[in-house]
PDB file of C-alpha atoms in Angstrom:
ATOM      1  CA  MET A   1     -12.372  -9.699  21.043  1.00 82.00           C
ATOM      2  CA  LEU A   2     -10.063 -10.428  18.134  1.00 91.00           C
ATOM      3  CA  LYS A   3      -6.594  -8.862  18.200  1.00 93.00           C
ATOM      4  CA  LEU A   4      -5.036  -7.954  14.855  1.00 96.00           C
ATOM      5  CA  SER A   5      -1.422  -7.981  13.778  1.00 96.00           C
ATOM      6  CA  LYS A   6       0.318  -4.614  13.728  1.00 97.00           C
ATOM      7  CA  ARG A   7      -0.020  -4.516   9.934  1.00 97.00           C
ATOM      8  CA  LEU A   8      -3.763  -5.253   9.865  1.00 97.00           C
ATOM      9  CA  GLN A   9      -4.369  -2.887  12.773  1.00 97.00           C
ATOM     10  CA  ALA A  10      -2.876  -0.064  10.704  1.00 98.00           C
ATOM     11  CA  VAL A  11      -5.184  -1.038   7.839  1.00 98.00           C
ATOM     12  CA  ALA A  12      -8.211  -1.033  10.164  1.00 98.00           C
ATOM     13  CA  ASP A  13      -7.293   2.375  11.580  1.00 98.00           C
ATOM     14  CA  PHE A  14      -7.520   3.945   8.106  1.00 98.00           C
ATOM     15  CA  ILE A  15     -11.120   2.821   7.494  1.00 98.00           C
ATOM     16  CA  THR A  16     -13.707   5.534   8.069  1.00 97.00           C
ATOM     17  CA  CYS A  17     -16.056   4.643  10.935  1.00 97.00           C
ATOM     18  CA  GLY A  18     -19.642   4.095   9.854  1.00 97.00           C
ATOM     19  CA  ASN A  19     -18.813   3.046   6.288  1.00 97.00           C
ATOM     20  CA  TYR A  20     -19.941  -0.165   4.675  1.00 98.00           C
ATOM     21  CA  VAL A  21     -16.783  -2.054   3.694  1.00 98.00           C
ATOM     22  CA  ALA A  22     -15.729  -4.573   1.052  1.00 98.00           C
ATOM     23  CA  ASP A  23     -12.628  -6.531   2.053  1.00 98.00           C
ATOM     24  CA  ILE A  24     -11.072  -7.832  -1.165  1.00 98.00           C
ATOM     25  CA  GLY A  25      -8.930 -10.921  -0.613  1.00 96.00           C
ATOM     26  CA  THR A  26     -10.290 -11.367   2.897  1.00 95.00           C
ATOM     27  CA  ASP A  27      -8.295 -14.582   3.528  1.00 90.00           C
ATOM     28  CA  HIS A  28      -9.173 -15.640   7.114  1.00 92.00           C
ATOM     29  CA  GLY A  29     -11.755 -12.894   7.562  1.00 95.00           C
ATOM     30  CA  PHE A  30     -10.006 -11.452  10.613  1.00 97.00           C
ATOM     31  CA  LEU A  31     -10.231  -7.809   9.503  1.00 97.00           C
ATOM     32  CA  PRO A  32     -14.032  -7.865   8.975  1.00 98.00           C
ATOM     33  CA  ILE A  33     -14.545  -9.647  12.304  1.00 98.00           C
ATOM     34  CA  TYR A  34     -12.437  -7.058  14.130  1.00 98.00           C
ATOM     35  CA  LEU A  35     -14.224  -4.095  12.491  1.00 98.00           C
ATOM     36  CA  ILE A  36     -17.650  -5.423  13.477  1.00 98.00           C
ATOM     37  CA  GLN A  37     -16.585  -6.357  17.011  1.00 97.00           C
ATOM     38  CA  GLN A  38     -15.227  -2.841  17.517  1.00 97.00           C
ATOM     39  CA  GLY A  39     -18.417  -1.271  16.197  1.00 97.00           C
ATOM     40  CA  ARG A  40     -16.508   0.462  13.422  1.00 96.00           C
ATOM     41  CA  CYS A  41     -18.717  -0.650  10.510  1.00 96.00           C
ATOM     42  CA  PRO A  42     -22.423  -1.509  10.130  1.00 97.00           C
ATOM     43  CA  GLY A  43     -21.815  -4.260   7.576  1.00 97.00           C
ATOM     44  CA  ILE A  44     -19.008  -5.874   5.583  1.00 98.00           C
ATOM     45  CA  LEU A  45     -18.577  -7.935   2.446  1.00 98.00           C
ATOM     46  CA  ALA A  46     -15.712 -10.418   2.857  1.00 97.00           C
ATOM     47  CA  MET A  47     -14.635 -11.321  -0.687  1.00 97.00           C
ATOM     48  CA  ASP A  48     -12.023 -13.659  -2.124  1.00 96.00           C
ATOM     49  CA  VAL A  49     -11.217 -15.179  -5.496  1.00 95.00           C
ATOM     50  CA  ARG A  50     -10.515 -18.586  -3.924  1.00 93.00           C
ATOM     51  CA  GLY A  51     -13.139 -20.839  -2.412  1.00 93.00           C
ATOM     52  CA  GLY A  52     -10.822 -22.349   0.231  1.00 92.00           C
ATOM     53  CA  PRO A  53      -9.933 -19.101   2.032  1.00 90.00           C
ATOM     54  CA  LEU A  54     -13.522 -17.932   1.736  1.00 94.00           C
ATOM     55  CA  MET A  55     -14.735 -21.089   3.505  1.00 95.00           C
ATOM     56  CA  ARG A  56     -12.175 -20.542   6.266  1.00 95.00           C
ATOM     57  CA  ALA A  57     -13.321 -16.942   6.622  1.00 95.00           C
ATOM     58  CA  LYS A  58     -16.943 -18.071   6.773  1.00 96.00           C
ATOM     59  CA  GLY A  59     -16.059 -20.527   9.539  1.00 96.00           C
ATOM     60  CA  HIS A  60     -14.374 -17.805  11.607  1.00 96.00           C
ATOM     61  CA  ILE A  61     -17.306 -15.436  11.016  1.00 97.00           C
ATOM     62  CA  THR A  62     -19.795 -18.100  12.109  1.00 97.00           C
ATOM     63  CA  GLN A  63     -17.695 -18.915  15.161  1.00 96.00           C
ATOM     64  CA  ALA A  64     -17.805 -15.217  16.107  1.00 96.00           C
ATOM     65  CA  GLY A  65     -21.585 -15.157  15.593  1.00 97.00           C
ATOM     66  CA  LEU A  66     -21.422 -12.392  12.995  1.00 97.00           C
ATOM     67  CA  GLU A  67     -23.091 -14.026   9.965  1.00 96.00           C
ATOM     68  CA  ASP A  68     -25.806 -11.348   9.919  1.00 97.00           C
ATOM     69  CA  LEU A  69     -23.285  -8.523   9.618  1.00 98.00           C
ATOM     70  CA  ILE A  70     -20.530 -10.059   7.474  1.00 98.00           C
ATOM     71  CA  GLN A  71     -21.449 -11.576   4.129  1.00 97.00           C
ATOM     72  CA  THR A  72     -18.948 -13.751   2.234  1.00 97.00           C
ATOM     73  CA  ARG A  73     -18.820 -13.666  -1.548  1.00 97.00           C
ATOM     74  CA  LEU A  74     -16.675 -15.346  -4.203  1.00 96.00           C
ATOM     75  CA  SER A  75     -15.257 -12.606  -6.399  1.00 95.00           C
ATOM     76  CA  ASP A  76     -12.299 -11.885  -8.655  1.00 95.00           C
ATOM     77  CA  GLY A  77     -11.291  -8.476  -7.371  1.00 95.00           C
ATOM     78  CA  LEU A  78     -14.203  -6.032  -7.460  1.00 96.00           C
ATOM     79  CA  GLY A  79     -15.988  -8.061 -10.123  1.00 95.00           C
ATOM     80  CA  GLN A  80     -18.906  -9.154  -7.905  1.00 96.00           C
ATOM     81  CA  LEU A  81     -19.220  -5.942  -5.915  1.00 97.00           C
ATOM     82  CA  LEU A  82     -22.394  -4.067  -6.858  1.00 95.00           C
ATOM     83  CA  PRO A  83     -22.749  -0.270  -6.964  1.00 93.00           C
ATOM     84  CA  GLY A  84     -23.794   1.125  -3.594  1.00 92.00           C
ATOM     85  CA  GLU A  85     -22.823  -1.965  -1.567  1.00 96.00           C
ATOM     86  CA  ALA A  86     -19.727  -0.382  -0.047  1.00 97.00           C
ATOM     87  CA  GLN A  87     -18.218   3.031   0.534  1.00 96.00           C
ATOM     88  CA  SER A  88     -14.800   1.686   1.526  1.00 98.00           C
ATOM     89  CA  VAL A  89     -12.750  -0.972  -0.225  1.00 98.00           C
ATOM     90  CA  VAL A  90      -9.790  -2.674   1.426  1.00 98.00           C
ATOM     91  CA  ILE A  91      -7.194  -4.552  -0.622  1.00 98.00           C
ATOM     92  CA  ALA A  92      -4.454  -5.830   1.675  1.00 97.00           C
ATOM     93  CA  GLY A  93      -1.817  -8.554   1.751  1.00 94.00           C
ATOM     94  CA  MET A  94      -1.242  -8.709  -2.022  1.00 96.00           C
ATOM     95  CA  GLY A  95       1.505  -7.672  -4.393  1.00 97.00           C
ATOM     96  CA  GLY A  96       1.294  -4.166  -5.792  1.00 97.00           C
ATOM     97  CA  LEU A  97       0.881  -5.453  -9.341  1.00 97.00           C
ATOM     98  CA  THR A  98      -2.075  -7.618  -8.271  1.00 98.00           C
ATOM     99  CA  ILE A  99      -3.733  -4.621  -6.582  1.00 98.00           C
ATOM    100  CA  LYS A 100      -3.047  -2.551  -9.688  1.00 97.00           C
ATOM    101  CA  LYS A 101      -4.671  -5.232 -11.869  1.00 97.00           C
ATOM    102  CA  ILE A 102      -7.769  -5.300  -9.632  1.00 97.00           C
ATOM    103  CA  LEU A 103      -8.169  -1.523  -9.784  1.00 96.00           C
ATOM    104  CA  GLU A 104      -7.397  -1.382 -13.487  1.00 95.00           C
ATOM    105  CA  ALA A 105     -10.260  -3.801 -14.190  1.00 95.00           C
ATOM    106  CA  ALA A 106     -12.618  -1.529 -12.228  1.00 94.00           C
ATOM    107  CA  LEU A 107     -11.583   1.793 -13.794  1.00 91.00           C
ATOM    108  CA  HIS A 108     -14.507   3.917 -15.016  1.00 86.00           C
ATOM    109  CA  THR A 109     -17.077   1.548 -13.492  1.00 89.00           C
ATOM    110  CA  PRO A 110     -19.895   2.805 -11.234  1.00 91.00           C
ATOM    111  CA  VAL A 111     -18.501   0.700  -8.367  1.00 92.00           C
ATOM    112  CA  LEU A 112     -15.148   2.490  -8.265  1.00 90.00           C
ATOM    113  CA  GLU A 113     -16.633   5.902  -9.006  1.00 86.00           C
ATOM    114  CA  GLU A 114     -19.037   5.656  -6.040  1.00 89.00           C
ATOM    115  CA  LEU A 115     -16.398   4.681  -3.460  1.00 94.00           C
ATOM    116  CA  THR A 116     -15.284   7.290  -0.944  1.00 95.00           C
ATOM    117  CA  GLU A 117     -11.982   5.593  -0.062  1.00 96.00           C
ATOM    118  CA  LEU A 118      -9.567   2.791  -0.830  1.00 98.00           C
ATOM    119  CA  VAL A 119      -7.253   1.330   1.804  1.00 98.00           C
ATOM    120  CA  LEU A 120      -4.397  -0.480   0.090  1.00 98.00           C
ATOM    121  CA  GLU A 121      -1.553  -2.512   1.599  1.00 98.00           C
ATOM    122  CA  PRO A 122       0.837  -3.657  -1.159  1.00 98.00           C
ATOM    123  CA  GLN A 123       3.536  -6.124  -0.159  1.00 96.00           C
ATOM    124  CA  SER A 124       5.696  -5.573  -3.257  1.00 96.00           C
ATOM    125  CA  GLU A 125       5.958  -3.318  -6.328  1.00 96.00           C
ATOM    126  CA  VAL A 126       4.699  -0.353  -4.322  1.00 97.00           C
ATOM    127  CA  ALA A 127       6.293   2.165  -6.728  1.00 95.00           C
ATOM    128  CA  SER A 128       4.364   0.711  -9.653  1.00 95.00           C
ATOM    129  CA  LEU A 129       1.107   0.932  -7.660  1.00 97.00           C
ATOM    130  CA  ARG A 130       1.710   4.525  -6.571  1.00 95.00           C
ATOM    131  CA  ARG A 131       2.510   5.470 -10.174  1.00 92.00           C
ATOM    132  CA  PHE A 132      -0.723   3.828 -11.368  1.00 94.00           C
ATOM    133  CA  LEU A 133      -2.775   5.709  -8.761  1.00 93.00           C
ATOM    134  CA  ARG A 134      -1.158   9.030  -9.688  1.00 88.00           C
ATOM    135  CA  GLU A 135      -1.647   8.491 -13.414  1.00 88.00           C
ATOM    136  CA  ASN A 136      -5.318   7.642 -12.844  1.00 90.00           C
ATOM    137  CA  ARG A 137      -6.068  10.695 -10.704  1.00 87.00           C
ATOM    138  CA  MET A 138      -6.334   8.820  -7.421  1.00 91.00           C
ATOM    139  CA  TYR A 139      -4.914  10.837  -4.558  1.00 91.00           C
ATOM    140  CA  ILE A 140      -3.004   9.297  -1.631  1.00 93.00           C
ATOM    141  CA  ASP A 141      -4.103  11.734   1.073  1.00 93.00           C
ATOM    142  CA  LYS A 142      -2.380   9.882   3.910  1.00 95.00           C
ATOM    143  CA  GLU A 143      -0.094   6.934   4.397  1.00 97.00           C
ATOM    144  CA  THR A 144       1.636   5.017   7.147  1.00 98.00           C
ATOM    145  CA  LEU A 145       4.538   2.590   7.212  1.00 98.00           C
ATOM    146  CA  VAL A 146       4.600  -0.359   9.605  1.00 98.00           C
ATOM    147  CA  CYS A 147       7.607  -2.484  10.515  1.00 97.00           C
ATOM    148  CA  GLU A 148       6.597  -5.929  11.733  1.00 96.00           C
ATOM    149  CA  ASP A 149       8.890  -8.947  12.160  1.00 94.00           C
ATOM    150  CA  GLY A 150      11.642  -7.142  10.254  1.00 93.00           C
ATOM    151  CA  LYS A 151       9.464  -6.370   7.219  1.00 96.00           C
ATOM    152  CA  PHE A 152       8.125  -3.002   6.097  1.00 97.00           C
ATOM    153  CA  TYR A 153       4.496  -2.600   5.052  1.00 98.00           C
ATOM    154  CA  PRO A 154       3.156   0.623   3.498  1.00 98.00           C
ATOM    155  CA  ILE A 155      -0.562   1.308   4.006  1.00 98.00           C
ATOM    156  CA  LEU A 156      -2.124   3.829   1.624  1.00 98.00           C
ATOM    157  CA  HIS A 157      -5.353   5.753   2.136  1.00 97.00           C
ATOM    158  CA  VAL A 158      -6.581   6.707  -1.324  1.00 96.00           C
ATOM    159  CA  LEU A 159      -9.315   9.060  -2.500  1.00 94.00           C
ATOM    160  CA  PRO A 160     -10.596   7.759  -5.857  1.00 87.00           C
ATOM    161  CA  GLN A 161     -11.011  10.169  -8.781  1.00 69.00           C
ATOM    162  CA  ARG A 162      -9.296  13.134  -7.132  1.00 60.00           C
ATOM    163  CA  LEU A 163      -6.527  15.220  -8.649  1.00 52.00           C
ATOM    164  CA  GLN A 164      -3.329  15.128  -6.618  1.00 51.00           C
ATOM    165  CA  PRO A 165      -2.294  18.667  -5.622  1.00 51.00           C
ATOM    166  CA  HIS A 166       1.255  19.905  -5.971  1.00 46.00           C
ATOM    167  CA  GLN A 167       3.401  19.104  -2.942  1.00 49.00           C
ATOM    168  CA  PRO A 168       5.767  21.992  -2.050  1.00 42.00           C
ATOM    169  CA  TYR A 169       8.580  19.811  -0.687  1.00 39.00           C
ATOM    170  CA  GLN A 170       9.149  18.440  -4.195  1.00 46.00           C
ATOM    171  CA  ASP A 171      10.852  21.761  -4.954  1.00 45.00           C
ATOM    172  CA  SER A 172      13.262  21.230  -2.054  1.00 45.00           C
ATOM    173  CA  LEU A 173      14.265  17.718  -3.082  1.00 46.00           C
ATOM    174  CA  SER A 174      15.450  17.878  -6.691  1.00 44.00           C
ATOM    175  CA  GLU A 175      14.990  14.251  -7.651  1.00 51.00           C
ATOM    176  CA  LYS A 176      12.868  12.411 -10.169  1.00 62.00           C
ATOM    177  CA  GLN A 177       9.297  11.340  -9.494  1.00 79.00           C
ATOM    178  CA  SER A 178      10.513   7.754  -9.123  1.00 82.00           C
ATOM    179  CA  ILE A 179      11.863   8.414  -5.626  1.00 86.00           C
ATOM    180  CA  PHE A 180       8.425   9.615  -4.492  1.00 88.00           C
ATOM    181  CA  ASP A 181       6.716   6.642  -6.124  1.00 91.00           C
ATOM    182  CA  GLN A 182       9.124   4.315  -4.342  1.00 92.00           C
ATOM    183  CA  TYR A 183       8.925   5.774  -0.843  1.00 94.00           C
ATOM    184  CA  GLY A 184       5.723   7.823  -0.742  1.00 93.00           C
ATOM    185  CA  GLU A 185       5.365  11.599  -0.910  1.00 90.00           C
ATOM    186  CA  TYR A 186       3.246  11.746   2.241  1.00 93.00           C
ATOM    187  CA  LEU A 187       5.808   9.806   4.292  1.00 95.00           C
ATOM    188  CA  ILE A 188       8.666  11.913   2.928  1.00 92.00           C
ATOM    189  CA  ASP A 189       6.863  15.180   3.651  1.00 90.00           C
ATOM    190  CA  LYS A 190       6.140  14.074   7.232  1.00 93.00           C
ATOM    191  CA  LYS A 191       9.719  12.827   7.656  1.00 93.00           C
ATOM    192  CA  ASP A 192       8.245   9.605   8.949  1.00 96.00           C
ATOM    193  CA  PRO A 193      10.614   7.867  11.421  1.00 96.00           C
ATOM    194  CA  THR A 194       9.774   4.373  10.121  1.00 97.00           C
ATOM    195  CA  LEU A 195      10.621   5.558   6.602  1.00 97.00           C
ATOM    196  CA  LEU A 196      14.029   6.598   7.924  1.00 96.00           C
ATOM    197  CA  GLN A 197      14.493   2.992   9.121  1.00 96.00           C
ATOM    198  CA  LEU A 198      13.479   1.679   5.704  1.00 97.00           C
ATOM    199  CA  LEU A 199      15.864   4.055   3.919  1.00 96.00           C
ATOM    200  CA  ALA A 200      18.735   2.998   6.182  1.00 95.00           C
ATOM    201  CA  HIS A 201      17.837  -0.654   5.480  1.00 96.00           C
ATOM    202  CA  ASP A 202      17.715  -0.065   1.707  1.00 95.00           C
ATOM    203  CA  LYS A 203      20.967   1.905   1.779  1.00 95.00           C
ATOM    204  CA  LYS A 204      22.787  -0.944   3.523  1.00 95.00           C
ATOM    205  CA  ARG A 205      21.332  -3.523   1.120  1.00 94.00           C
ATOM    206  CA  ARG A 206      22.448  -1.560  -1.929  1.00 93.00           C
ATOM    207  CA  GLN A 207      25.907  -1.072  -0.466  1.00 93.00           C
ATOM    208  CA  GLN A 208      26.155  -4.851  -0.120  1.00 92.00           C
ATOM    209  CA  ILE A 209      25.045  -5.305  -3.742  1.00 90.00           C
ATOM    210  CA  LEU A 210      27.651  -2.806  -4.938  1.00 87.00           C
ATOM    211  CA  HIS A 211      30.329  -4.629  -2.970  1.00 85.00           C
ATOM    212  CA  SER A 212      29.357  -7.935  -4.601  1.00 86.00           C
ATOM    213  CA  LEU A 213      29.492  -6.322  -8.052  1.00 80.00           C
ATOM    214  CA  LYS A 214      32.781  -4.518  -7.442  1.00 76.00           C
ATOM    215  CA  GLY A 215      35.269  -5.146 -10.200  1.00 67.00           C
ATOM    216  CA  ALA A 216      32.554  -6.134 -12.651  1.00 61.00           C
ATOM    217  CA  SER A 217      33.103  -5.167 -16.253  1.00 56.00           C
ATOM    218  CA  GLN A 218      31.568  -1.820 -17.154  1.00 61.00           C
ATOM    219  CA  GLU A 219      29.986  -3.564 -20.079  1.00 63.00           C
ATOM    220  CA  GLY A 220      27.240  -6.184 -20.022  1.00 69.00           C
ATOM    221  CA  LYS A 221      24.504  -6.872 -17.493  1.00 75.00           C
ATOM    222  CA  LYS A 222      26.686  -6.733 -14.369  1.00 74.00           C
ATOM    223  CA  GLY A 223      28.109  -3.360 -15.333  1.00 78.00           C
ATOM    224  CA  GLN A 224      24.655  -2.029 -16.073  1.00 83.00           C
ATOM    225  CA  ARG A 225      23.358  -3.360 -12.759  1.00 85.00           C
ATOM    226  CA  TYR A 226      26.292  -1.712 -10.922  1.00 85.00           C
ATOM    227  CA  GLN A 227      25.408   1.674 -12.407  1.00 85.00           C
ATOM    228  CA  GLU A 228      21.699   1.246 -11.591  1.00 87.00           C
ATOM    229  CA  VAL A 229      22.383   0.370  -7.952  1.00 89.00           C
ATOM    230  CA  GLN A 230      24.904   3.200  -7.638  1.00 89.00           C
ATOM    231  CA  LYS A 231      22.293   5.662  -8.892  1.00 88.00           C
ATOM    232  CA  GLU A 232      19.682   4.266  -6.476  1.00 89.00           C
ATOM    233  CA  LEU A 233      22.176   4.606  -3.612  1.00 91.00           C
ATOM    234  CA  GLU A 234      22.808   8.231  -4.492  1.00 90.00           C
ATOM    235  CA  MET A 235      19.068   8.955  -4.543  1.00 90.00           C
ATOM    236  CA  ILE A 236      18.561   7.264  -1.167  1.00 93.00           C
ATOM    237  CA  GLY A 237      21.481   9.210   0.270  1.00 92.00           C
ATOM    238  CA  GLN A 238      20.038  12.512  -0.934  1.00 89.00           C
ATOM    239  CA  LEU A 239      16.623  11.640   0.478  1.00 91.00           C
ATOM    240  CA  LEU A 240      18.130  10.643   3.829  1.00 92.00           C
ATOM    241  CA  ASP A 241      20.058  13.920   4.012  1.00 90.00           C
ATOM    242  CA  TRP A 242      16.896  15.922   3.267  1.00 87.00           C
ATOM    243  CA  MET A 243      14.805  14.059   5.856  1.00 89.00           C
ATOM    244  CA  GLN A 244      17.427  14.287   8.600  1.00 87.00           C
ATOM    245  CA  ASN A 245      17.951  18.025   8.207  1.00 83.00           C
ATOM    246  CA  PRO A 246      15.549  20.479   9.886  1.00 70.00           C
TER     247      PRO A 246
END
């Protein structure tokens, strides 16, 4: 049986059992192999825009004897996914802007409209991705944050084409929407312990940046950067205080 990394295990745990799955950017094909071996899914499409990774994935799938249950397909994002082929789509291990681009290209198509869930794991630009989902009526109904080898990975479970309800804790934390886009409303509401680690990490990093910019002219790019980081530090501090208080 294949053992996944902590990050990919968290992705796998968010996929609804019994769903047909399309793994976009499958890379080595480890996630589809694991899902089939565990009996979580009846069939999977392992898709990638590059032929090289797709061939590697096909080799691993063949080695595991799962060619009948996992189909490989060359595809740019969801471009080659047909309506009704999958109920769940996984997009993991990419930058947030790349994931956003993939979803943007599929907006208002039958493929996206028929999905019951998206499982997304952005490795950068997560605020931009969360903002895109919110603006396009896609609701993050749950989320987890994984720390592996000193890096933090958010995993988002998204319901396509659903209005996001008002979250009451927003009234208690009087900050702009940007803080929720950056760190995740679900994680903040649950006072997630791994998010507390990430906030402490980000606070320390911004303090170091401020120290390096100390004495910079209040005019020009350095002065502007100093003010931006100072504002970010204040927002992180307020969020930390809110999460640490009962």
